[in-house]
mmCIF file of C-alpha atoms in Angstrom:
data_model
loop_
_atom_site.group_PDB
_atom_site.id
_atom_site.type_symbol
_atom_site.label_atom_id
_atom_site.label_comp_id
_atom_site.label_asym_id
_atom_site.label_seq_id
_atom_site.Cartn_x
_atom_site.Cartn_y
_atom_site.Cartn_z
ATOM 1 C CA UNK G 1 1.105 -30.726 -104.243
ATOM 2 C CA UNK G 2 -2.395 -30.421 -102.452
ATOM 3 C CA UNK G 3 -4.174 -32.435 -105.081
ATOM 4 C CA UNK G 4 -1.820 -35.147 -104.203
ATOM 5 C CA UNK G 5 -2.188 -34.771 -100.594
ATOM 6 C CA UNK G 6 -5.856 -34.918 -100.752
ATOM 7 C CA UNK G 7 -5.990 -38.060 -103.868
ATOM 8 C CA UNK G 8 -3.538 -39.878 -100.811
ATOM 9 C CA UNK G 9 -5.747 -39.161 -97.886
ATOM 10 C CA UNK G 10 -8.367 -40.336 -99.697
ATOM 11 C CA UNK G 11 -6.974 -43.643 -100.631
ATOM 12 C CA UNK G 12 -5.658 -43.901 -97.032
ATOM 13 C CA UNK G 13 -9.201 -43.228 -95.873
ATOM 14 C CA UNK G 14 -10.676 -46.103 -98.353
ATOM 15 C CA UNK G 15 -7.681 -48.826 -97.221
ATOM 16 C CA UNK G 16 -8.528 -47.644 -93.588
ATOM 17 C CA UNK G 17 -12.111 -48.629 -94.057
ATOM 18 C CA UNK G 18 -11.144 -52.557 -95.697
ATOM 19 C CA UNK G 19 -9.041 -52.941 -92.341
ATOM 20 C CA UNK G 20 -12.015 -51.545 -90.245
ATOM 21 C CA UNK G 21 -14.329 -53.895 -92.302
ATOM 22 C CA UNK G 22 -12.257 -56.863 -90.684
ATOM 23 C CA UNK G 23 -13.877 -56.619 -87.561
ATOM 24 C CA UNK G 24 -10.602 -57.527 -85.167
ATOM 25 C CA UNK G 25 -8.831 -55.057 -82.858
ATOM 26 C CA UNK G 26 -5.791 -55.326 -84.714
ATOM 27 C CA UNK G 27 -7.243 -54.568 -87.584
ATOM 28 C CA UNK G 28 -8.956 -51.936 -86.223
ATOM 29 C CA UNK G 29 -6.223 -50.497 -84.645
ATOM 30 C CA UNK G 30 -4.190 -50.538 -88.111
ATOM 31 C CA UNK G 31 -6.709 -48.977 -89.829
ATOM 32 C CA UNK G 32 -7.133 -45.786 -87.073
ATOM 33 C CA UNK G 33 -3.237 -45.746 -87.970
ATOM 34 C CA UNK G 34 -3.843 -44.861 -91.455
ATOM 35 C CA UNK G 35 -6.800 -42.738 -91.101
ATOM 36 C CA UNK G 36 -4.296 -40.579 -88.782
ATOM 37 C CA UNK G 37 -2.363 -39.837 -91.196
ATOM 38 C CA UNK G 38 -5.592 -38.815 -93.703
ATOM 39 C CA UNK G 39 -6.137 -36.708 -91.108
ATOM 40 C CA UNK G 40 -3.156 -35.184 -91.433
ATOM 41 C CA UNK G 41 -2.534 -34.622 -94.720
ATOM 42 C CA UNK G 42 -6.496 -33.038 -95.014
ATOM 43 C CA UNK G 43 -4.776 -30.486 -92.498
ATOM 44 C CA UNK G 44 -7.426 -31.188 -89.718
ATOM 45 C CA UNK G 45 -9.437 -29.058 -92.537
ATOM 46 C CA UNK G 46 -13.575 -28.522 -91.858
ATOM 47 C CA UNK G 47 -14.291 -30.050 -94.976
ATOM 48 C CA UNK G 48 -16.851 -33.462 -95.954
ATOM 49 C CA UNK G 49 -13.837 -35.569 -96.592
ATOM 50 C CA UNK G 50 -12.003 -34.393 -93.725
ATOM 51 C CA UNK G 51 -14.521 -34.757 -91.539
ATOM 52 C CA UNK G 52 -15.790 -38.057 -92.869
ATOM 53 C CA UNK G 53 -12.217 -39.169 -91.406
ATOM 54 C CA UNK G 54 -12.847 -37.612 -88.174
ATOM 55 C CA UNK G 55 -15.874 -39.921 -87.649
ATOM 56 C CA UNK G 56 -14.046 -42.988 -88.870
ATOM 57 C CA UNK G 57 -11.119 -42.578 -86.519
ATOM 58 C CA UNK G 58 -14.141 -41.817 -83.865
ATOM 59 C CA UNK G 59 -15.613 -45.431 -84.866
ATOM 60 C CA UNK G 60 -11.945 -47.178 -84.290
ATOM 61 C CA UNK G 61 -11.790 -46.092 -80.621
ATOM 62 C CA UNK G 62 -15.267 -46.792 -79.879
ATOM 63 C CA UNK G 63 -14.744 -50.610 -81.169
ATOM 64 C CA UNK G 64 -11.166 -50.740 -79.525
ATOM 65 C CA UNK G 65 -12.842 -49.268 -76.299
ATOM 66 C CA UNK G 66 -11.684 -45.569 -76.402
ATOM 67 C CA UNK G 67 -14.810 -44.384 -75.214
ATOM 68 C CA UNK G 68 -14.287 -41.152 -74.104
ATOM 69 C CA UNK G 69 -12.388 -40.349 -77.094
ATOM 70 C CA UNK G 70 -15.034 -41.737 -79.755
ATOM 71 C CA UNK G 71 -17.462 -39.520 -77.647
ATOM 72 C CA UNK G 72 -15.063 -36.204 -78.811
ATOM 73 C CA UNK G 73 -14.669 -37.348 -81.744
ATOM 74 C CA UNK G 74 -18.113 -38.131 -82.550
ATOM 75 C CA UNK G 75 -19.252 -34.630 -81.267
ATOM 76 C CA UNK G 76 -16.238 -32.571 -82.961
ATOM 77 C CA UNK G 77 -17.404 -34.715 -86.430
ATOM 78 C CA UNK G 78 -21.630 -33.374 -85.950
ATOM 79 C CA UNK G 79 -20.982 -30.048 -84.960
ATOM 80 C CA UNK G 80 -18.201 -29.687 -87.667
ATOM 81 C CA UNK G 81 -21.393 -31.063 -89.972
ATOM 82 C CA UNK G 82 -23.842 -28.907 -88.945
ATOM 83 C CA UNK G 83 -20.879 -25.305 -89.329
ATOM 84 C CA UNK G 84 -20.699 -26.795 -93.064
ATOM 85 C CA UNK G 85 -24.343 -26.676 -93.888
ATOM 86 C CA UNK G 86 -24.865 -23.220 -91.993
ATOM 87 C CA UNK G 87 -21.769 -21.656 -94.089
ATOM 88 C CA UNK G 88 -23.495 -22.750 -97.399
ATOM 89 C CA UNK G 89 -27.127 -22.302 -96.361
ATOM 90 C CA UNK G 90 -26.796 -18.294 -96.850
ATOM 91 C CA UNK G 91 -25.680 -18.711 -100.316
ATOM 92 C CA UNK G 92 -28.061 -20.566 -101.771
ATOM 93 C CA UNK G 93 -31.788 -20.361 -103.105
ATOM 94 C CA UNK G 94 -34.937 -22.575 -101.727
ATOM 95 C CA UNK G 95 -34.431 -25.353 -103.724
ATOM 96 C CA UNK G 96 -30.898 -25.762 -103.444
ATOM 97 C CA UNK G 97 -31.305 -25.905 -99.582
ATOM 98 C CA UNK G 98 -33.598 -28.721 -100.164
ATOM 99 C CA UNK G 99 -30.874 -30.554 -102.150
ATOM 100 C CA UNK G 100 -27.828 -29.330 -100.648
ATOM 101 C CA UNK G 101 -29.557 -30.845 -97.141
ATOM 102 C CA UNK G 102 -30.857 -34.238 -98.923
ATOM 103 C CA UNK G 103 -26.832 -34.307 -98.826
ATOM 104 C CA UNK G 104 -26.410 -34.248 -95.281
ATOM 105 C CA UNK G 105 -29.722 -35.374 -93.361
ATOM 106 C CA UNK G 106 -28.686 -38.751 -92.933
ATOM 107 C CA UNK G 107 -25.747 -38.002 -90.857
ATOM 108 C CA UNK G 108 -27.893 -35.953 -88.630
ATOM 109 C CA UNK G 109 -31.075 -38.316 -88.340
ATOM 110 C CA UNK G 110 -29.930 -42.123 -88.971
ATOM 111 C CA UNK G 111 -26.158 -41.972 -88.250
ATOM 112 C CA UNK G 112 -26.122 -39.681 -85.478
ATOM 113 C CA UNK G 113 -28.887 -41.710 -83.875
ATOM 114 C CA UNK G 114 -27.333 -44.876 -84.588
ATOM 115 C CA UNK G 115 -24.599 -44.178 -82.593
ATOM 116 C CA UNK G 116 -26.282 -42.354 -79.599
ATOM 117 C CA UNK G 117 -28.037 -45.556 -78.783
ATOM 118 C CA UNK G 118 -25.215 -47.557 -78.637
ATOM 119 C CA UNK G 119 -22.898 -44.659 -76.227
ATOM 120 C CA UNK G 120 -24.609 -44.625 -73.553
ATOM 121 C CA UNK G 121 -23.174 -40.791 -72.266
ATOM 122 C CA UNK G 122 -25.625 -38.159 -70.997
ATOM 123 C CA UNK G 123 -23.530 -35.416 -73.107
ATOM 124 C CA UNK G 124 -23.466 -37.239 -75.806
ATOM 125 C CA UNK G 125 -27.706 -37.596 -75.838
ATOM 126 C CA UNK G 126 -28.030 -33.935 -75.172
ATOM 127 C CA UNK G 127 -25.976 -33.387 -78.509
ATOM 128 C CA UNK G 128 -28.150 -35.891 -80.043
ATOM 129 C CA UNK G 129 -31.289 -34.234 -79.102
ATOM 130 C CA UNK G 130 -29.237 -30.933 -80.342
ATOM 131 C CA UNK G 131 -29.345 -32.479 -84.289
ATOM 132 C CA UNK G 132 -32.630 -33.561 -84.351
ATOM 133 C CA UNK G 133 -33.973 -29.710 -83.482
ATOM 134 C CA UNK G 134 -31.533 -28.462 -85.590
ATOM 135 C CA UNK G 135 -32.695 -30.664 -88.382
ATOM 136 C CA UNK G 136 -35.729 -30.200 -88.088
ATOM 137 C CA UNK G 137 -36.401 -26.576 -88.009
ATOM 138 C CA UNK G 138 -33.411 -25.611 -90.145
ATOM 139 C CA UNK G 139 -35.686 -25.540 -93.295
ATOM 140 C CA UNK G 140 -38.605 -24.466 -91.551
ATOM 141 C CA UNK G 141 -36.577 -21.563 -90.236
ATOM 142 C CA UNK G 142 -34.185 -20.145 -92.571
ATOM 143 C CA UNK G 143 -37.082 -18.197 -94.734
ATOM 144 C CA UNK G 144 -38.559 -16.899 -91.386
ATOM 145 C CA UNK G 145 -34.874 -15.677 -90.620
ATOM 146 C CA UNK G 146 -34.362 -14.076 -93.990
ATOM 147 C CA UNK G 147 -37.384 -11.945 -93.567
ATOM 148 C CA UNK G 148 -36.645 -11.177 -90.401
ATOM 149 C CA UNK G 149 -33.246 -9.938 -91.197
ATOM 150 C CA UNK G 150 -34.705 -8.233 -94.056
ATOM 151 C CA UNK G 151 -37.802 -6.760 -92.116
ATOM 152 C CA UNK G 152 -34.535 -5.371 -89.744
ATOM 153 C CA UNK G 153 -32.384 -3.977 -92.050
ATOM 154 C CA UNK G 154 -35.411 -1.340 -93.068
ATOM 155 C CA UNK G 155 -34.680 -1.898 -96.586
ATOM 156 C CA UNK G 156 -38.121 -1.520 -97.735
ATOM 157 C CA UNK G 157 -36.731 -2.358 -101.562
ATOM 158 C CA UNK G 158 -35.900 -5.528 -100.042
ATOM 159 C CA UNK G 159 -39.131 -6.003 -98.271
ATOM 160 C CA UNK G 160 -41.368 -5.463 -101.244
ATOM 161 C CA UNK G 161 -39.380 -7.991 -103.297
ATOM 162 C CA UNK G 162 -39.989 -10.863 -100.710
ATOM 163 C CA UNK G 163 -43.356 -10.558 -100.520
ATOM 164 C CA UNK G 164 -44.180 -10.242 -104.447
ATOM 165 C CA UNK G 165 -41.826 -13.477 -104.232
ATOM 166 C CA UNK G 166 -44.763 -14.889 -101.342
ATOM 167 C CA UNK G 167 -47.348 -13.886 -103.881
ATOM 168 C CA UNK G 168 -46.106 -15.448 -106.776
ATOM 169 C CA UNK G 169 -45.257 -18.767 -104.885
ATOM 170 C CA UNK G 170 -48.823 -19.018 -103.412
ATOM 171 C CA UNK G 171 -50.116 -18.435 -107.209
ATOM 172 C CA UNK G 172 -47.484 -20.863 -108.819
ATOM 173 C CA UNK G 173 -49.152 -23.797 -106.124
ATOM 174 C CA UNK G 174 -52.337 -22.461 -107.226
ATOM 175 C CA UNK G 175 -51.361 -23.003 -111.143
ATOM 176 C CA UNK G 176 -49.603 -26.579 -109.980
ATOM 177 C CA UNK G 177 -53.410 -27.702 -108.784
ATOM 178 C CA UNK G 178 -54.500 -27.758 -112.424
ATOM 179 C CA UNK G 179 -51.443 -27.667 -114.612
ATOM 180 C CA UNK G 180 -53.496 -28.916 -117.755
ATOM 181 C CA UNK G 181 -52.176 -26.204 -120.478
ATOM 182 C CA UNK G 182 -50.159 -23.659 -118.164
ATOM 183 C CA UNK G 183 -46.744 -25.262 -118.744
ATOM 184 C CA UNK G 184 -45.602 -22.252 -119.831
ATOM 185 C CA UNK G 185 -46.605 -19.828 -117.675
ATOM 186 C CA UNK G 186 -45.626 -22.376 -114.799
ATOM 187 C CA UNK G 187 -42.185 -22.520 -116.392
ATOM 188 C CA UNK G 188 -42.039 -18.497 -116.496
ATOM 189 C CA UNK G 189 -42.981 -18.249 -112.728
ATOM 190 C CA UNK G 190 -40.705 -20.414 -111.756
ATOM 191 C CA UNK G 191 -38.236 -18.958 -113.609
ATOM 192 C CA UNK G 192 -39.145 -15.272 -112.202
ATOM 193 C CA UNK G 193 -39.179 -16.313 -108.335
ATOM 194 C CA UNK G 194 -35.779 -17.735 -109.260
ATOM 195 C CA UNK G 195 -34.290 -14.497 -109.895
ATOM 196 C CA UNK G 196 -36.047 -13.196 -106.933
ATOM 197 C CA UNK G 197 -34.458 -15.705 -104.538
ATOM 198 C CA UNK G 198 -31.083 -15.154 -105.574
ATOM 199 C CA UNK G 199 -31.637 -11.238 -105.552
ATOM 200 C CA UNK G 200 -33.250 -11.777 -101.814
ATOM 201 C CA UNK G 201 -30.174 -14.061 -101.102
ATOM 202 C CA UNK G 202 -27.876 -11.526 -101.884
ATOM 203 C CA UNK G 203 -29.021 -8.553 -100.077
ATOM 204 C CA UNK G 204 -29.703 -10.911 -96.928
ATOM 205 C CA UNK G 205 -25.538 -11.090 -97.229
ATOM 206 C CA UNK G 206 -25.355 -7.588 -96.885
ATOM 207 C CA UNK G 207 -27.341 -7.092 -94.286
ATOM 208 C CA UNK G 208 -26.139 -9.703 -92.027
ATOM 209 C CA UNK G 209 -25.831 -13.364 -91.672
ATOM 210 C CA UNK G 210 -29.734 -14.992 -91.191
ATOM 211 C CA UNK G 211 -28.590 -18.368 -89.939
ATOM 212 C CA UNK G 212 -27.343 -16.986 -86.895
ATOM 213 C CA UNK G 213 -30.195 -17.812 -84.840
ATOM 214 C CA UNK G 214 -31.123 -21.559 -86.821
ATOM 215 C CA UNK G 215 -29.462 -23.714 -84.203
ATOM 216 C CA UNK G 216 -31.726 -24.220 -81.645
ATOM 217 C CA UNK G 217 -30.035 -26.139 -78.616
ATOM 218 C CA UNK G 218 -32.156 -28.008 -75.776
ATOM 219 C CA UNK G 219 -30.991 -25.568 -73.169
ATOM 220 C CA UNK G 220 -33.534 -22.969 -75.302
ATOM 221 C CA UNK G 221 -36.320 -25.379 -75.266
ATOM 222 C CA UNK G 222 -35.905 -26.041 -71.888
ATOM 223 C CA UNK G 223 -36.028 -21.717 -71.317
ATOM 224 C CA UNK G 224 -38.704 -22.281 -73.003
ATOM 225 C CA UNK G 225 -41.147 -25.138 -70.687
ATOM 226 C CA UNK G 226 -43.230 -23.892 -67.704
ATOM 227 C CA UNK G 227 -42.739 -25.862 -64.419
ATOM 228 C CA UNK G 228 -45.445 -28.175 -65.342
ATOM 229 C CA UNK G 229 -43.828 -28.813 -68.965
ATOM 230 C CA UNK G 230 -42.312 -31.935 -70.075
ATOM 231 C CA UNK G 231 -40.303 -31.711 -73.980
ATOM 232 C CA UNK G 232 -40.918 -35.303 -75.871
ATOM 233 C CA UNK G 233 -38.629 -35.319 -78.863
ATOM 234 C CA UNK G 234 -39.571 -38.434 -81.606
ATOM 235 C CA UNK G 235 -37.158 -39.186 -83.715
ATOM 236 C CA UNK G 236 -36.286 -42.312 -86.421
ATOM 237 C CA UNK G 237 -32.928 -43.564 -87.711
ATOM 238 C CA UNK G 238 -32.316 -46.257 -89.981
ATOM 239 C CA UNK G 239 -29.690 -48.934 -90.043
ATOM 240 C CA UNK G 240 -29.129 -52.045 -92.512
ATOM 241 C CA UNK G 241 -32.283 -51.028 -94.100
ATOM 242 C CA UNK G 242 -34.107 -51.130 -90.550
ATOM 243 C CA UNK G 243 -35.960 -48.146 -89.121
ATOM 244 C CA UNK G 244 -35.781 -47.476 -85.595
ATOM 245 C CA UNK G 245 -37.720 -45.538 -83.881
ATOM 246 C CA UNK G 246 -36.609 -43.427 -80.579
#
């Protein structure tokens, strides 16, 4: 039964993380024993849950001193992270990219960072440096892709709709400077551009996949940098309700 398989690897996942919370090696040890066989019963699948038990089997051999394995299984967990959010991204409208990645930015800025600083692994930095880029201009750049793909694709239906969507946004922030007795034509904007981003969404589909190009690695900023050039990436995490910043 699947639904059992998944309720068990859960529960293993949740017993694995008491043992963990011990703080011994043998505890540790026992708990990467049960979170083995989570991982087995999710199938080794690219889901959140099976991935969350990736990252906690990566934790166990990083405290029992599996380095080099923590390190692969640190950087399998991220980049599994980061295929999720680009298969769903395509799918879904501005607003639910802003929620769907309110989901998943902590693992990419605070958790990811967290445990950078404490490997100390040249690969593992450059994948670190990898998320915050790709975190950073994944909302910035998705709309730019869309039109782009759109503005390729020569479908000049497709075109006009996205920028009557542009004008209609810039008139709704307009409207949102002095809201005082618009509620209801706010509401029917909204409402309108709605419809317009799902339509947009789902030509985009057909023409092509627009998050292709929205993971930016360091090798293409480095392309990028004249002789003379030096990249500075800033970047914050927070653990135990500190903020670091790197």
């Amino acid at each position: 039964d699947p639904l059992w398989r998944l309720c068990y690897a859960g529960l293993l996942c949740s017993y694995a993380e008491l043992k963990y919370g011990i703080g011994t090696k043998a505890a540790t040890e026992q708990a990467k024993i049960y979170l083995l066989k989570a991982k087995d019963l999710y199938d080794n699948q690219q889901t959140p849950s099976g991935l969350h038990c990736s990252a906690l089997i990566a934790q166990c051999d990083y405290e029992i001193g599996n380095i080099s394995d923590a390190i692969k299984g640190f950087n399998a967990y991220f980049q599994g992270t980061i295929d999720i959010l680009l298969s769903n991204f395509q799918n879904l409208q501005e607003g639910q990219r802003l929620a769907y990645w309110d989901k998943f930015q902590r693992i990419l800025n605070d958790y990811y960072f967290f445990v950078a600083t404490r490997i100390n692994d040249a690969a593992f930095n450059e994948t670190a440096y990898n998320c915050a880029l790709f975190g950073k201009g994944l909302l910035l750049n998705t709309e730019i892709e869309m039109r782009k793909l759109i503005q390729e694709s020569g479908d000049e239906e497709a075109l006009k709709l996205y920028e009557e969507m542009r004008v209609n946004r810039a008139y709704l922030d307009r409207l949102y400077e002095n809201p005082e007795g618009k509620k209801q034509e706010i509401d029917s904007l909204n409402n309108l551009i709605e419809r317009q981003q799902r339509e947009l969404a789902r030509r985009s589909k057909e023409f092509g996949d627009y998050t292709r190009n929205l993971t930016i690695k360091w090798e293409d900023v480095q392309k990028a940098l004249g002789k003379k050039d030096l990249a500075i990436e800033f970047a914050t995490y927070t653990s135990r309700d500190t903020t670091y910043y790197i």
